[in-house]
PDB file of C-alpha atoms in Angstrom:
ATOM      1  CA  UNK A   1      14.178 -11.161 -30.138  1.00 66.00           C
ATOM      2  CA  UNK A   2      10.928  -9.276 -30.442  1.00 75.00           C
ATOM      3  CA  UNK A   3      11.391  -5.541 -30.902  1.00 85.00           C
ATOM      4  CA  UNK A   4       9.560  -2.314 -31.543  1.00 91.00           C
ATOM      5  CA  UNK A   5      11.215   0.427 -33.578  1.00 94.00           C
ATOM      6  CA  UNK A   6      10.115   4.031 -33.665  1.00 95.00           C
ATOM      7  CA  UNK A   7      11.765   6.003 -36.429  1.00 93.00           C
ATOM      8  CA  UNK A   8      12.814   9.420 -35.241  1.00 91.00           C
ATOM      9  CA  UNK A   9      13.391  10.265 -31.599  1.00 93.00           C
ATOM     10  CA  UNK A  10      12.245  13.836 -32.258  1.00 96.00           C
ATOM     11  CA  UNK A  11       9.614  15.115 -34.670  1.00 97.00           C
ATOM     12  CA  UNK A  12       8.807  18.800 -35.090  1.00 97.00           C
ATOM     13  CA  UNK A  13       5.748  20.088 -36.944  1.00 97.00           C
ATOM     14  CA  UNK A  14       3.994  23.414 -37.293  1.00 97.00           C
ATOM     15  CA  UNK A  15       0.590  23.928 -35.747  1.00 97.00           C
ATOM     16  CA  UNK A  16      -2.036  22.770 -38.236  1.00 97.00           C
ATOM     17  CA  UNK A  17       0.356  20.460 -40.100  1.00 98.00           C
ATOM     18  CA  UNK A  18       0.099  16.701 -40.476  1.00 98.00           C
ATOM     19  CA  UNK A  19       1.578  14.594 -37.698  1.00 98.00           C
ATOM     20  CA  UNK A  20       3.159  11.255 -38.694  1.00 98.00           C
ATOM     21  CA  UNK A  21       4.922   9.120 -36.102  1.00 98.00           C
ATOM     22  CA  UNK A  22       6.346   5.833 -37.341  1.00 97.00           C
ATOM     23  CA  UNK A  23       6.345   2.448 -35.634  1.00 96.00           C
ATOM     24  CA  UNK A  24       7.523  -0.933 -36.922  1.00 95.00           C
ATOM     25  CA  UNK A  25       7.488  -4.195 -35.023  1.00 92.00           C
ATOM     26  CA  UNK A  26       9.115  -7.563 -35.486  1.00 87.00           C
ATOM     27  CA  UNK A  27       6.623 -10.375 -35.755  1.00 76.00           C
ATOM     28  CA  UNK A  28       4.987 -12.530 -38.394  1.00 68.00           C
ATOM     29  CA  UNK A  29       1.850 -12.950 -36.272  1.00 72.00           C
ATOM     30  CA  UNK A  30      -0.269  -9.831 -35.768  1.00 64.00           C
ATOM     31  CA  UNK A  31      -0.037  -9.047 -32.088  1.00 74.00           C
ATOM     32  CA  UNK A  32      -1.912  -6.454 -30.121  1.00 88.00           C
ATOM     33  CA  UNK A  33      -0.616  -2.952 -30.857  1.00 92.00           C
ATOM     34  CA  UNK A  34      -0.912   0.269 -28.902  1.00 95.00           C
ATOM     35  CA  UNK A  35       0.051   3.908 -28.934  1.00 97.00           C
ATOM     36  CA  UNK A  36       0.553   5.698 -25.635  1.00 97.00           C
ATOM     37  CA  UNK A  37       1.151   9.396 -24.939  1.00 96.00           C
ATOM     38  CA  UNK A  38       3.183  10.807 -22.073  1.00 94.00           C
ATOM     39  CA  UNK A  39       2.903  14.420 -21.000  1.00 93.00           C
ATOM     40  CA  UNK A  40       5.710  15.907 -18.874  1.00 87.00           C
ATOM     41  CA  UNK A  41       5.990  14.417 -15.405  1.00 83.00           C
ATOM     42  CA  UNK A  42       3.048  12.105 -15.968  1.00 87.00           C
ATOM     43  CA  UNK A  43       2.490   8.439 -16.607  1.00 89.00           C
ATOM     44  CA  UNK A  44       1.579   6.951 -19.957  1.00 93.00           C
ATOM     45  CA  UNK A  45      -1.999   7.232 -21.236  1.00 94.00           C
ATOM     46  CA  UNK A  46      -3.544   5.037 -23.895  1.00 95.00           C
ATOM     47  CA  UNK A  47      -4.168   6.847 -27.191  1.00 96.00           C
ATOM     48  CA  UNK A  48      -5.485   3.933 -29.223  1.00 95.00           C
ATOM     49  CA  UNK A  49      -5.173   0.188 -29.715  1.00 93.00           C
ATOM     50  CA  UNK A  50      -5.356  -2.337 -32.554  1.00 91.00           C
ATOM     51  CA  UNK A  51      -7.652  -5.247 -31.822  1.00 81.00           C
ATOM     52  CA  UNK A  52      -7.859  -6.883 -35.305  1.00 78.00           C
ATOM     53  CA  UNK A  53     -11.413  -5.599 -35.796  1.00 75.00           C
ATOM     54  CA  UNK A  54     -10.283  -2.943 -38.276  1.00 82.00           C
ATOM     55  CA  UNK A  55      -6.940  -1.955 -39.738  1.00 88.00           C
ATOM     56  CA  UNK A  56      -7.598   1.767 -39.287  1.00 94.00           C
ATOM     57  CA  UNK A  57      -7.956   2.579 -35.620  1.00 94.00           C
ATOM     58  CA  UNK A  58      -9.271   5.845 -34.258  1.00 94.00           C
ATOM     59  CA  UNK A  59      -8.154   7.123 -30.884  1.00 94.00           C
ATOM     60  CA  UNK A  60      -8.546  10.097 -28.639  1.00 94.00           C
ATOM     61  CA  UNK A  61      -7.663  13.696 -29.514  1.00 93.00           C
ATOM     62  CA  UNK A  62      -8.082  13.121 -33.267  1.00 96.00           C
ATOM     63  CA  UNK A  63      -5.262  10.587 -33.619  1.00 97.00           C
ATOM     64  CA  UNK A  64      -5.521   7.454 -35.704  1.00 97.00           C
ATOM     65  CA  UNK A  65      -3.229   4.622 -36.694  1.00 97.00           C
ATOM     66  CA  UNK A  66      -3.216   2.124 -39.527  1.00 94.00           C
ATOM     67  CA  UNK A  67      -2.111  -1.469 -39.114  1.00 92.00           C
ATOM     68  CA  UNK A  68      -0.269  -2.800 -42.168  1.00 92.00           C
ATOM     69  CA  UNK A  69       0.584  -6.447 -41.786  1.00 88.00           C
ATOM     70  CA  UNK A  70       2.704  -6.624 -44.948  1.00 89.00           C
ATOM     71  CA  UNK A  71       4.892  -3.794 -43.678  1.00 91.00           C
ATOM     72  CA  UNK A  72       4.723  -4.791 -39.965  1.00 91.00           C
ATOM     73  CA  UNK A  73       3.902  -1.159 -39.270  1.00 94.00           C
ATOM     74  CA  UNK A  74       1.487   0.761 -37.075  1.00 95.00           C
ATOM     75  CA  UNK A  75       2.098   4.440 -37.832  1.00 97.00           C
ATOM     76  CA  UNK A  76       0.287   7.161 -35.890  1.00 98.00           C
ATOM     77  CA  UNK A  77      -1.196  10.169 -37.682  1.00 98.00           C
ATOM     78  CA  UNK A  78      -3.190  13.276 -36.981  1.00 98.00           C
ATOM     79  CA  UNK A  79      -4.328  15.546 -39.839  1.00 97.00           C
ATOM     80  CA  UNK A  80      -3.788  18.840 -38.019  1.00 97.00           C
ATOM     81  CA  UNK A  81      -1.406  19.304 -35.096  1.00 97.00           C
ATOM     82  CA  UNK A  82      -2.395  21.343 -32.074  1.00 97.00           C
ATOM     83  CA  UNK A  83      -0.076  22.898 -29.525  1.00 96.00           C
ATOM     84  CA  UNK A  84      -1.529  20.591 -26.872  1.00 95.00           C
ATOM     85  CA  UNK A  85      -0.261  17.554 -28.834  1.00 96.00           C
ATOM     86  CA  UNK A  86       3.316  18.286 -27.760  1.00 97.00           C
ATOM     87  CA  UNK A  87       4.336  15.226 -25.758  1.00 96.00           C
ATOM     88  CA  UNK A  88       6.249  11.974 -26.022  1.00 96.00           C
ATOM     89  CA  UNK A  89       4.591   9.130 -27.881  1.00 97.00           C
ATOM     90  CA  UNK A  90       5.298   5.443 -27.409  1.00 96.00           C
ATOM     91  CA  UNK A  91       4.387   2.552 -29.628  1.00 95.00           C
ATOM     92  CA  UNK A  92       3.894  -0.736 -27.781  1.00 93.00           C
ATOM     93  CA  UNK A  93       3.314  -4.311 -28.870  1.00 91.00           C
ATOM     94  CA  UNK A  94       1.934  -7.131 -26.761  1.00 87.00           C
ATOM     95  CA  UNK A  95       3.515 -10.377 -27.943  1.00 80.00           C
ATOM     96  CA  UNK A  96       1.985 -12.524 -25.208  1.00 76.00           C
ATOM     97  CA  UNK A  97       0.451 -12.142 -21.778  1.00 70.00           C
ATOM     98  CA  UNK A  98       3.773 -11.448 -20.146  1.00 72.00           C
ATOM     99  CA  UNK A  99       5.551  -9.450 -22.798  1.00 78.00           C
ATOM    100  CA  UNK A 100       4.600  -5.870 -23.655  1.00 84.00           C
ATOM    101  CA  UNK A 101       7.451  -4.217 -25.560  1.00 88.00           C
ATOM    102  CA  UNK A 102       7.798  -0.480 -25.947  1.00 91.00           C
ATOM    103  CA  UNK A 103       9.571   1.568 -28.559  1.00 92.00           C
ATOM    104  CA  UNK A 104      12.138   4.152 -27.494  1.00 92.00           C
ATOM    105  CA  UNK A 105       9.614   6.953 -27.899  1.00 94.00           C
ATOM    106  CA  UNK A 106       9.208   9.968 -30.193  1.00 96.00           C
ATOM    107  CA  UNK A 107       9.115  13.452 -28.775  1.00 96.00           C
ATOM    108  CA  UNK A 108       6.688  15.626 -30.721  1.00 97.00           C
ATOM    109  CA  UNK A 109       7.234  19.372 -30.775  1.00 97.00           C
ATOM    110  CA  UNK A 110       4.549  21.654 -32.220  1.00 97.00           C
ATOM    111  CA  UNK A 111       5.680  25.071 -33.412  1.00 97.00           C
ATOM    112  CA  UNK A 112       3.251  27.990 -33.462  1.00 95.00           C
TER     113      UNK A 112
ATOM    114  CA  UNK B   1     -11.259   6.755  -9.294  1.00 69.00           C
ATOM    115  CA  UNK B   2      -7.655   6.198  -8.177  1.00 80.00           C
ATOM    116  CA  UNK B   3      -6.450   3.605 -10.728  1.00 94.00           C
ATOM    117  CA  UNK B   4      -2.736   2.896 -10.147  1.00 96.00           C
ATOM    118  CA  UNK B   5      -1.104   4.806  -7.309  1.00 96.00           C
ATOM    119  CA  UNK B   6       2.655   5.011  -6.773  1.00 97.00           C
ATOM    120  CA  UNK B   7       4.577   6.429  -3.841  1.00 96.00           C
ATOM    121  CA  UNK B   8       6.856   8.244  -3.387  1.00 96.00           C
ATOM    122  CA  UNK B   9       6.878  10.533  -6.423  1.00 95.00           C
ATOM    123  CA  UNK B  10      10.454  11.653  -5.812  1.00 96.00           C
ATOM    124  CA  UNK B  11      13.316  10.223  -3.790  1.00 96.00           C
ATOM    125  CA  UNK B  12      17.045  10.783  -3.469  1.00 97.00           C
ATOM    126  CA  UNK B  13      19.122   7.873  -2.196  1.00 96.00           C
ATOM    127  CA  UNK B  14      22.768   7.516  -1.299  1.00 97.00           C
ATOM    128  CA  UNK B  15      24.786   4.694  -2.818  1.00 97.00           C
ATOM    129  CA  UNK B  16      24.239   1.516  -0.852  1.00 96.00           C
ATOM    130  CA  UNK B  17      20.923   2.528   0.704  1.00 97.00           C
ATOM    131  CA  UNK B  18      17.774   0.489   0.207  1.00 96.00           C
ATOM    132  CA  UNK B  19      14.185   1.525  -0.336  1.00 96.00           C
ATOM    133  CA  UNK B  20      10.785   0.295  -1.451  1.00 98.00           C
ATOM    134  CA  UNK B  21       8.618   1.859  -4.133  1.00 98.00           C
ATOM    135  CA  UNK B  22       4.969   1.257  -3.383  1.00 98.00           C
ATOM    136  CA  UNK B  23       2.313   0.497  -5.986  1.00 98.00           C
ATOM    137  CA  UNK B  24      -1.347  -0.216  -5.471  1.00 98.00           C
ATOM    138  CA  UNK B  25      -4.248  -0.590  -7.911  1.00 97.00           C
ATOM    139  CA  UNK B  26      -7.979  -0.611  -7.257  1.00 96.00           C
ATOM    140  CA  UNK B  27      -9.171  -2.120 -10.553  1.00 94.00           C
ATOM    141  CA  UNK B  28      -8.892  -5.774  -9.495  1.00 93.00           C
ATOM    142  CA  UNK B  29      -6.334  -6.382 -12.258  1.00 94.00           C
ATOM    143  CA  UNK B  30      -4.566  -9.714 -12.164  1.00 93.00           C
ATOM    144  CA  UNK B  31      -1.336  -8.598 -13.906  1.00 94.00           C
ATOM    145  CA  UNK B  32       1.009  -5.958 -12.550  1.00 95.00           C
ATOM    146  CA  UNK B  33       4.328  -4.678 -13.863  1.00 95.00           C
ATOM    147  CA  UNK B  34       7.285  -2.522 -12.940  1.00 97.00           C
ATOM    148  CA  UNK B  35       9.105  -0.620 -15.678  1.00 96.00           C
ATOM    149  CA  UNK B  36      11.992   1.794 -15.634  1.00 96.00           C
ATOM    150  CA  UNK B  37      12.237   4.641 -18.107  1.00 94.00           C
ATOM    151  CA  UNK B  38      15.576   6.104 -19.130  1.00 92.00           C
ATOM    152  CA  UNK B  39      15.952   8.921 -21.698  1.00 83.00           C
ATOM    153  CA  UNK B  40      15.886   7.636 -25.272  1.00 80.00           C
ATOM    154  CA  UNK B  41      15.462   4.027 -24.125  1.00 83.00           C
ATOM    155  CA  UNK B  42      11.731   3.636 -23.819  1.00 87.00           C
ATOM    156  CA  UNK B  43      10.441   1.445 -21.013  1.00 92.00           C
ATOM    157  CA  UNK B  44      12.243  -1.648 -19.822  1.00 92.00           C
ATOM    158  CA  UNK B  45      10.426  -4.330 -17.851  1.00 92.00           C
ATOM    159  CA  UNK B  46      11.929  -5.051 -14.442  1.00 96.00           C
ATOM    160  CA  UNK B  47       9.479  -7.554 -12.916  1.00 96.00           C
ATOM    161  CA  UNK B  48       5.905  -8.605 -13.431  1.00 94.00           C
ATOM    162  CA  UNK B  49       3.249 -10.548 -11.570  1.00 95.00           C
ATOM    163  CA  UNK B  50       0.374 -12.597 -12.952  1.00 93.00           C
ATOM    164  CA  UNK B  51      -1.458 -12.794  -9.645  1.00 93.00           C
ATOM    165  CA  UNK B  52      -1.034 -12.796  -5.894  1.00 95.00           C
ATOM    166  CA  UNK B  53       1.946 -14.903  -4.885  1.00 95.00           C
ATOM    167  CA  UNK B  54       3.379 -15.176  -8.409  1.00 95.00           C
ATOM    168  CA  UNK B  55       6.175 -12.971  -9.740  1.00 96.00           C
ATOM    169  CA  UNK B  56       8.757 -13.282 -12.491  1.00 94.00           C
ATOM    170  CA  UNK B  57      11.727 -11.429 -13.924  1.00 94.00           C
ATOM    171  CA  UNK B  58      11.577  -9.088 -16.881  1.00 92.00           C
ATOM    172  CA  UNK B  59      14.412  -7.719 -19.024  1.00 90.00           C
ATOM    173  CA  UNK B  60      16.348  -5.846 -16.316  1.00 95.00           C
ATOM    174  CA  UNK B  61      15.731  -7.449 -12.880  1.00 96.00           C
ATOM    175  CA  UNK B  62      19.223  -7.177 -11.373  1.00 96.00           C
ATOM    176  CA  UNK B  63      19.323  -5.084  -8.218  1.00 96.00           C
ATOM    177  CA  UNK B  64      15.577  -5.283  -7.620  1.00 97.00           C
ATOM    178  CA  UNK B  65      13.106  -7.510  -5.809  1.00 97.00           C
ATOM    179  CA  UNK B  66       9.330  -7.682  -5.753  1.00 98.00           C
ATOM    180  CA  UNK B  67       6.536  -9.378  -3.881  1.00 96.00           C
ATOM    181  CA  UNK B  68       2.813  -9.736  -4.485  1.00 97.00           C
ATOM    182  CA  UNK B  69       0.978 -10.724  -1.331  1.00 97.00           C
ATOM    183  CA  UNK B  70      -2.346  -9.222  -2.420  1.00 97.00           C
ATOM    184  CA  UNK B  71      -4.054  -8.506  -5.740  1.00 96.00           C
ATOM    185  CA  UNK B  72      -3.841  -4.765  -5.078  1.00 97.00           C
ATOM    186  CA  UNK B  73      -0.214  -4.253  -4.062  1.00 98.00           C
ATOM    187  CA  UNK B  74       3.055  -4.811  -5.915  1.00 98.00           C
ATOM    188  CA  UNK B  75       6.014  -3.151  -4.139  1.00 98.00           C
ATOM    189  CA  UNK B  76       9.441  -2.881  -5.763  1.00 98.00           C
ATOM    190  CA  UNK B  77      12.481  -3.053  -3.502  1.00 97.00           C
ATOM    191  CA  UNK B  78      15.879  -1.666  -4.376  1.00 96.00           C
ATOM    192  CA  UNK B  79      18.711  -3.263  -2.424  1.00 90.00           C
ATOM    193  CA  UNK B  80      22.118  -1.547  -2.241  1.00 93.00           C
ATOM    194  CA  UNK B  81      21.218   1.355  -4.524  1.00 95.00           C
ATOM    195  CA  UNK B  82      23.664   2.197  -7.314  1.00 96.00           C
ATOM    196  CA  UNK B  83      23.892   5.266  -9.604  1.00 96.00           C
ATOM    197  CA  UNK B  84      22.786   3.039 -12.510  1.00 95.00           C
ATOM    198  CA  UNK B  85      19.398   2.770 -10.810  1.00 96.00           C
ATOM    199  CA  UNK B  86      18.756   6.484 -11.240  1.00 97.00           C
ATOM    200  CA  UNK B  87      15.624   6.439 -13.365  1.00 97.00           C
ATOM    201  CA  UNK B  88      11.897   7.010 -13.464  1.00 96.00           C
ATOM    202  CA  UNK B  89       9.955   3.947 -12.349  1.00 97.00           C
ATOM    203  CA  UNK B  90       6.442   3.161 -13.509  1.00 96.00           C
ATOM    204  CA  UNK B  91       4.035   0.661 -12.110  1.00 97.00           C
ATOM    205  CA  UNK B  92       1.296  -0.623 -14.406  1.00 96.00           C
ATOM    206  CA  UNK B  93      -1.555  -3.087 -14.277  1.00 95.00           C
ATOM    207  CA  UNK B  94      -3.975  -4.819 -16.602  1.00 93.00           C
ATOM    208  CA  UNK B  95      -6.619  -7.502 -16.734  1.00 89.00           C
ATOM    209  CA  UNK B  96      -5.481 -10.426 -18.848  1.00 80.00           C
ATOM    210  CA  UNK B  97      -8.106 -12.860 -20.080  1.00 78.00           C
ATOM    211  CA  UNK B  98      -9.222 -14.379 -23.386  1.00 73.00           C
ATOM    212  CA  UNK B  99     -10.306 -11.755 -25.862  1.00 71.00           C
ATOM    213  CA  UNK B 100      -8.937  -8.807 -23.896  1.00 77.00           C
ATOM    214  CA  UNK B 101      -6.167  -6.757 -25.446  1.00 77.00           C
ATOM    215  CA  UNK B 102      -4.565  -6.146 -22.067  1.00 82.00           C
ATOM    216  CA  UNK B 103      -3.680  -2.496 -22.408  1.00 89.00           C
ATOM    217  CA  UNK B 104      -1.685  -1.218 -19.475  1.00 92.00           C
ATOM    218  CA  UNK B 105      -2.848   1.341 -16.943  1.00 94.00           C
ATOM    219  CA  UNK B 106       0.060   3.336 -15.552  1.00 95.00           C
ATOM    220  CA  UNK B 107       0.820   5.140 -12.345  1.00 95.00           C
ATOM    221  CA  UNK B 108       2.301   8.641 -12.476  1.00 93.00           C
ATOM    222  CA  UNK B 109       5.825   7.455 -11.867  1.00 94.00           C
ATOM    223  CA  UNK B 110       8.487   7.626  -9.167  1.00 96.00           C
ATOM    224  CA  UNK B 111      11.634   9.598  -9.937  1.00 95.00           C
ATOM    225  CA  UNK B 112      14.619   8.105  -8.154  1.00 97.00           C
ATOM    226  CA  UNK B 113      18.088   9.639  -7.982  1.00 96.00           C
ATOM    227  CA  UNK B 114      21.038   7.730  -6.517  1.00 96.00           C
ATOM    228  CA  UNK B 115      24.027   9.866  -5.534  1.00 95.00           C
TER     229      UNK B 115
END
C-alpha cells in the first residue's frame, strides 16, 4: 500500500537554528508532493508543492524542500528557525486523483 | 474570500446520537473530501466526492455517510455516534484536471467529542 513516512513526531530546535523535517514516500513513480502546516486550532495550509518543474521547491515563510527520486524523499528545511514557525507539519503525497496520503505529522518546537 | 467553511466548530454528542457536519466551498472545486485527524495518526480519508451526485469511500468510512447534491456542499453524517468517533474532522476541496497538482484547500475543522 502507498504510504508516507515522517521521521520524528517531535522536533525541537533553537531560534535561528536549521530546521529539517524528514519525509519519505513509497512509490517508484514521482507523484505530486506537498508540505502543509497546521497552527493550533486551525486547518492545514499549503507551504509548498513539488510539480516536477524543479527538484528544489521554495515555499512560503522561507521554507524549501528538495525532491530526491533516488531516495524517495521530500525533506523540508528552513535555514533559520523563528518562533512563529512552531506548528505541526504534514507531508502529503497525491498518488492519483482520489488518493492524497498524509504523513503522521511532525510537531516543531522552537526554543528561544 | 470564504474558501472552505465548516460548521459547527465544536460539538459534544452522547453515544448513539446522530449529527451532520456541514461543509461548503465557494471555489467551484469538483473534488471534495472529509478527513479525520487523531493525535499522532495524521489525516485519514473518510469519504470523497468527484462531483455532484458522485461519492466514494476512503480509508475509514464505517459509521459515516455523505451526500453531494450540489458542487458547493458536502455534508458528513454520523449515525449512532460512538466514542471512537471522537476526533477533529476536516473538509477539503480541490480542482482536479490535467496538469493541475490538486493541492487541497482545508476548512478550519470541527472538533467532535462523543461521551
